[in-house]
Short mmCIF file of C-alpha atoms and ligand atoms in Angstrom, two decimals:
data_model
loop_
_atom_site.label_atom_id
_atom_site.label_comp_id
_atom_site.label_asym_id
_atom_site.label_seq_id
_atom_site.Cartn_x
_atom_site.Cartn_y
_atom_site.Cartn_z
CA MET A 1 13.08 -25.07 -32.02
CA LYS A 2 14.59 -23.39 -28.99
CA PRO A 3 12.42 -23.58 -25.85
CA ILE A 4 10.94 -20.21 -24.84
CA PRO A 5 12.79 -19.12 -21.70
CA LYS A 6 10.64 -18.73 -18.61
CA THR A 7 10.40 -15.06 -17.68
CA THR A 8 11.83 -14.66 -14.23
CA LYS A 9 10.59 -11.34 -12.92
CA LYS A 10 12.74 -9.78 -10.24
CA ALA A 11 11.10 -9.22 -6.86
CA MET A 12 9.50 -5.82 -6.44
CA ARG A 13 11.69 -3.79 -4.13
CA ILE A 14 10.25 -1.27 -1.65
CA ASP A 15 12.76 0.74 0.40
CA ILE A 16 11.11 2.52 3.32
CA ILE A 17 12.98 5.44 4.88
CA THR A 18 11.85 5.98 8.46
CA VAL A 19 12.89 7.24 11.89
CA LEU A 20 10.95 4.31 13.42
CA PRO A 21 11.86 1.07 11.60
CA GLU A 22 10.59 -0.99 14.58
CA LEU A 23 7.06 0.27 13.93
CA LEU A 24 7.06 -1.37 10.50
CA GLU A 25 8.66 -4.69 11.36
CA SER A 26 5.57 -6.48 12.60
CA PRO A 27 2.95 -5.39 10.02
CA LEU A 28 5.21 -6.36 7.11
CA ASN A 29 6.36 -9.72 8.46
CA HIS A 30 3.16 -11.70 8.82
CA SER A 31 0.54 -13.41 6.72
CA ILE A 32 0.45 -12.41 3.06
CA MET A 33 3.41 -9.99 3.22
CA LYS A 34 5.53 -12.72 4.80
CA ARG A 35 4.50 -15.14 2.05
CA ALA A 36 5.27 -12.59 -0.68
CA LYS A 37 8.78 -12.18 0.71
CA GLU A 38 9.35 -15.90 1.21
CA LYS A 39 8.29 -16.57 -2.38
CA GLY A 40 10.84 -13.99 -3.56
CA LEU A 41 8.14 -11.76 -5.06
CA LEU A 42 8.59 -8.78 -2.73
CA GLU A 43 11.61 -7.32 -0.98
CA VAL A 44 11.03 -4.68 1.69
CA ASN A 45 13.96 -2.86 3.26
CA LEU A 46 13.57 -0.67 6.32
CA ILE A 47 16.15 2.10 6.27
CA SER A 48 16.80 4.05 9.44
CA LEU A 49 17.06 7.73 8.59
CA ARG A 50 19.15 8.34 11.70
CA ASP A 51 21.97 6.30 10.11
CA PHE A 52 22.34 9.21 7.67
CA ALA A 53 22.54 11.95 10.31
CA THR A 54 25.96 13.53 10.60
CA ASP A 55 26.10 14.55 14.28
CA LYS A 56 26.73 12.33 17.27
CA HIS A 57 23.10 12.63 18.45
CA HIS A 58 21.83 11.38 15.07
CA THR A 59 19.64 14.45 14.69
CA VAL A 60 17.15 14.40 11.81
CA ASP A 61 14.87 17.32 12.72
CA ASP A 62 15.22 21.04 13.47
CA TYR A 63 13.13 24.12 14.38
CA GLN A 64 11.12 25.64 11.56
CA TYR A 65 12.07 28.96 9.98
CA GLY A 66 9.50 31.64 10.75
CA GLY A 67 8.77 30.15 14.16
CA GLY A 68 5.83 28.03 15.24
CA ALA A 69 5.33 24.81 17.14
CA GLY A 70 6.70 21.54 15.78
CA MET A 71 9.95 20.37 14.27
CA VAL A 72 10.74 19.84 10.61
CA MET A 73 12.69 16.92 9.13
CA MET A 74 15.98 18.30 7.82
CA CYS A 75 17.21 18.18 4.23
CA GLU A 76 20.66 16.66 4.64
CA PRO A 77 19.96 13.20 6.16
CA ILE A 78 17.05 12.59 3.76
CA SER A 79 19.08 13.78 0.79
CA SER A 80 22.10 11.58 1.62
CA CYS A 81 19.86 8.59 2.22
CA ILE A 82 18.03 8.98 -1.11
CA GLU A 83 21.29 9.69 -2.99
CA HIS A 84 22.82 6.57 -1.47
CA LEU A 85 19.87 4.43 -2.61
CA LYS A 86 19.80 6.02 -6.06
CA SER A 87 23.50 5.30 -6.55
CA GLU A 88 22.71 1.58 -6.29
CA ARG A 89 19.68 1.27 -8.58
CA THR A 90 17.08 3.22 -10.52
CA TYR A 91 13.76 3.96 -8.83
CA ASP A 92 10.39 4.20 -10.57
CA GLU A 93 8.87 6.38 -7.84
CA ILE A 94 9.98 8.19 -4.70
CA ILE A 95 6.82 8.47 -2.64
CA TYR A 96 6.28 10.74 0.35
CA MET A 97 3.52 9.69 2.75
CA THR A 98 1.68 12.83 3.82
CA PRO A 99 -1.89 13.81 4.71
CA ASP A 100 -1.80 16.52 2.01
CA GLY A 101 -0.99 14.00 -0.75
CA GLU A 102 -3.31 12.40 -3.30
CA THR A 103 -5.73 9.98 -1.63
CA LEU A 104 -4.70 6.36 -2.20
CA SER A 105 -7.14 4.25 -4.23
CA GLN A 106 -7.30 0.70 -5.55
CA LYS A 107 -6.71 2.05 -9.05
CA GLN A 108 -3.42 3.59 -7.96
CA LEU A 109 -2.37 0.43 -6.09
CA ASN A 110 -2.97 -1.56 -9.28
CA LYS A 111 -0.62 0.80 -11.15
CA PHE A 112 2.05 0.82 -8.45
CA SER A 113 2.03 -2.99 -8.39
CA LEU A 114 3.53 -2.96 -11.91
CA LEU A 115 6.66 -1.08 -10.80
CA GLN A 116 10.05 -2.55 -9.95
CA ASN A 117 11.75 -0.28 -7.38
CA ILE A 118 10.02 2.19 -5.05
CA ILE A 119 11.28 4.40 -2.23
CA ILE A 120 8.78 5.44 0.45
CA LEU A 121 9.69 8.32 2.73
CA CYS A 122 7.78 8.48 6.02
CA GLY A 123 7.19 11.96 7.40
CA HIS A 124 7.19 12.90 11.08
CA TYR A 125 6.74 15.98 13.24
CA LYS A 126 5.54 18.90 11.08
CA GLY A 127 6.74 17.17 7.93
CA ILE A 128 9.81 17.39 5.71
CA ASP A 129 11.61 20.48 4.41
CA GLU A 130 9.76 21.61 1.26
CA ARG A 131 12.96 21.46 -0.81
CA ILE A 132 13.12 17.67 -0.44
CA ARG A 133 9.65 17.53 -1.94
CA GLN A 134 10.78 19.70 -4.84
CA LEU A 135 14.05 17.88 -5.46
CA TYR A 136 13.27 14.22 -4.96
CA ILE A 137 9.63 13.31 -4.43
CA THR A 138 7.77 12.01 -7.47
CA LYS A 139 4.42 11.15 -5.74
CA GLU A 140 2.75 12.32 -2.56
CA ILE A 141 0.25 9.91 -1.09
CA SER A 142 -2.31 10.19 1.71
CA ILE A 143 -4.24 7.20 3.03
CA GLY A 144 -7.21 9.36 4.08
CA ASP A 145 -8.39 12.69 5.41
CA TYR A 146 -7.05 12.31 8.94
CA VAL A 147 -3.65 12.88 10.49
CA LEU A 148 -1.49 10.08 11.87
CA SER A 149 1.55 10.67 14.04
CA GLY A 150 3.85 9.60 11.21
CA GLY A 151 3.92 8.10 7.73
CA GLU A 152 4.90 4.57 8.87
CA LEU A 153 1.40 3.13 9.18
CA ALA A 154 0.52 4.71 5.83
CA ALA A 155 3.64 3.07 4.32
CA ALA A 156 2.52 -0.28 5.76
CA VAL A 157 -0.95 0.19 4.23
CA PHE A 158 0.61 1.03 0.85
CA THR A 159 3.06 -1.91 0.93
CA ASP A 160 0.37 -4.40 1.93
CA GLY A 161 -2.02 -3.07 -0.71
CA VAL A 162 0.61 -3.34 -3.45
CA GLY A 163 2.26 -6.56 -2.23
CA ARG A 164 -0.92 -8.64 -2.33
CA LEU A 165 -1.45 -7.69 -5.99
CA LEU A 166 1.89 -9.08 -7.18
CA PRO A 167 1.31 -12.12 -9.39
CA GLY A 168 1.76 -15.32 -7.41
CA VAL A 169 1.31 -13.78 -3.96
CA LEU A 170 -2.31 -14.76 -3.41
CA ASN A 171 -3.08 -18.46 -3.65
CA ASP A 172 -6.12 -17.98 -5.82
CA GLU A 173 -5.00 -15.50 -8.48
CA THR A 174 -8.54 -14.41 -9.14
CA SER A 175 -9.22 -13.36 -5.59
CA ALA A 176 -7.67 -9.88 -5.92
CA LEU A 177 -9.85 -9.33 -8.98
CA THR A 178 -13.00 -9.89 -6.95
CA ASP A 179 -11.97 -7.48 -4.17
CA SER A 180 -14.11 -4.49 -3.34
CA PHE A 181 -13.28 -1.49 -5.58
CA GLN A 182 -11.74 -3.50 -8.43
CA ASP A 183 -14.81 -2.70 -10.59
CA ASN A 184 -15.83 0.38 -8.61
CA LEU A 185 -18.17 -1.98 -6.76
CA LEU A 186 -18.12 -3.17 -3.15
CA ALA A 187 -17.71 -6.93 -2.65
CA PRO A 188 -20.87 -9.03 -2.09
CA PRO A 189 -21.60 -10.70 1.28
CA VAL A 190 -19.85 -14.04 1.91
CA TYR A 191 -20.84 -17.04 4.05
CA THR A 192 -19.27 -20.24 5.34
CA ARG A 193 -20.54 -23.16 7.43
CA PRO A 194 -22.90 -23.75 9.23
CA PRO A 195 -25.87 -23.29 6.85
CA VAL A 196 -28.00 -21.90 9.73
CA PHE A 197 -26.54 -19.76 12.53
CA ASN A 198 -28.71 -18.24 15.27
CA GLY A 199 -31.71 -18.71 13.01
CA LEU A 200 -30.06 -16.90 10.06
CA GLU A 201 -29.82 -18.95 6.87
CA VAL A 202 -27.22 -18.81 4.12
CA PRO A 203 -28.98 -17.57 0.93
CA GLU A 204 -30.30 -20.62 -0.92
CA VAL A 205 -28.70 -19.73 -4.24
CA LEU A 206 -25.20 -20.16 -2.72
CA LEU A 207 -26.05 -23.77 -1.82
CA SER A 208 -27.56 -24.51 -5.24
CA GLY A 209 -24.30 -25.26 -7.07
CA HIS A 210 -25.70 -23.27 -10.01
CA GLU A 211 -22.62 -21.26 -11.06
CA LYS A 212 -24.37 -18.77 -13.34
CA LYS A 213 -27.10 -17.99 -10.80
CA ILE A 214 -24.48 -17.55 -8.09
CA GLN A 215 -22.55 -15.08 -10.26
CA GLU A 216 -25.74 -13.12 -10.96
CA TRP A 217 -26.69 -13.07 -7.28
CA ARG A 218 -23.21 -11.82 -6.32
CA PHE A 219 -23.33 -9.09 -8.92
CA GLU A 220 -26.79 -7.93 -7.75
CA GLN A 221 -25.63 -7.93 -4.11
CA SER A 222 -22.51 -5.92 -5.06
CA MET A 223 -24.66 -3.37 -6.88
CA GLU A 224 -27.13 -3.12 -4.01
CA ARG A 225 -24.40 -2.74 -1.38
CA THR A 226 -22.63 -0.10 -3.45
CA ARG A 227 -25.89 1.77 -4.06
CA GLN A 228 -26.63 1.82 -0.33
CA ARG A 229 -23.16 2.48 1.09
CA ARG A 230 -21.11 4.16 -1.62
CA PRO A 231 -23.38 5.64 -4.32
CA ASP A 232 -20.44 7.92 -5.28
CA LEU A 233 -18.63 4.87 -6.77
CA LEU A 234 -21.46 4.23 -9.23
CA LYS A 235 -21.17 7.75 -10.62
CA GLU A 236 -17.49 7.29 -11.53
N1 ADE B 1 1.15 10.89 7.68
C1 ADE B 1 0.32 11.39 8.62
N2 ADE B 1 -0.95 11.24 8.28
C2 ADE B 1 -0.96 10.62 7.07
C3 ADE B 1 -1.97 10.21 6.18
N3 ADE B 1 -3.26 10.40 6.43
N4 ADE B 1 -1.60 9.62 5.03
C4 ADE B 1 -0.30 9.44 4.73
N5 ADE B 1 0.70 9.81 5.53
C5 ADE B 1 0.38 10.40 6.70
#
């Protein structure tokens, strides 16, 4: 009988289009993201939008029609950048980071972590020309009801959230499953040594070695914490 070939999944590829690639270098090159890349499970490319500007000043923004404060990111550089990327491979999603997008959740991160190729476009100034949204963008994502000065930090949040879910990235494969929100529950409290600190003791059950009781205690603590802090999650 022929041996079953090992499935070698290609690294997930995230191409981030930005006017500030430097802003993303550090957050995506340490700790778990660094490990994901070194293991060949995640490839992140920072693409400078200014490289796709056509004038000598590398202009990517312009005044908005109708007047009003704030510049708008122009169609042409974004369009040529996306067309260039699309000519090289197929993308599952082209995501625009924007405060008026759908709020990012763990459920969505789980889904995105199954994709192969993603483009993330980071907005700046007043945002991007609406026609780019109509022509190219397949998902609009916000990381919360507040406004940042650009989409870069949101793109870093997204990439980190997805990257750590890729199989093989975390040492203990079960640890992402026990994260807060994975069951619509917040994670239970955790403790490490010493057993007594400033008079506060580690709950006895955690020292008991009784696996079933520990599981039950953790579940009860998760429920209690969720009830107190995020009762909205229990209604979902
Ligand atoms: N750009 C500016 N603010 C943002 C937010 N809250 N989420 C995603 N992108 C953004």
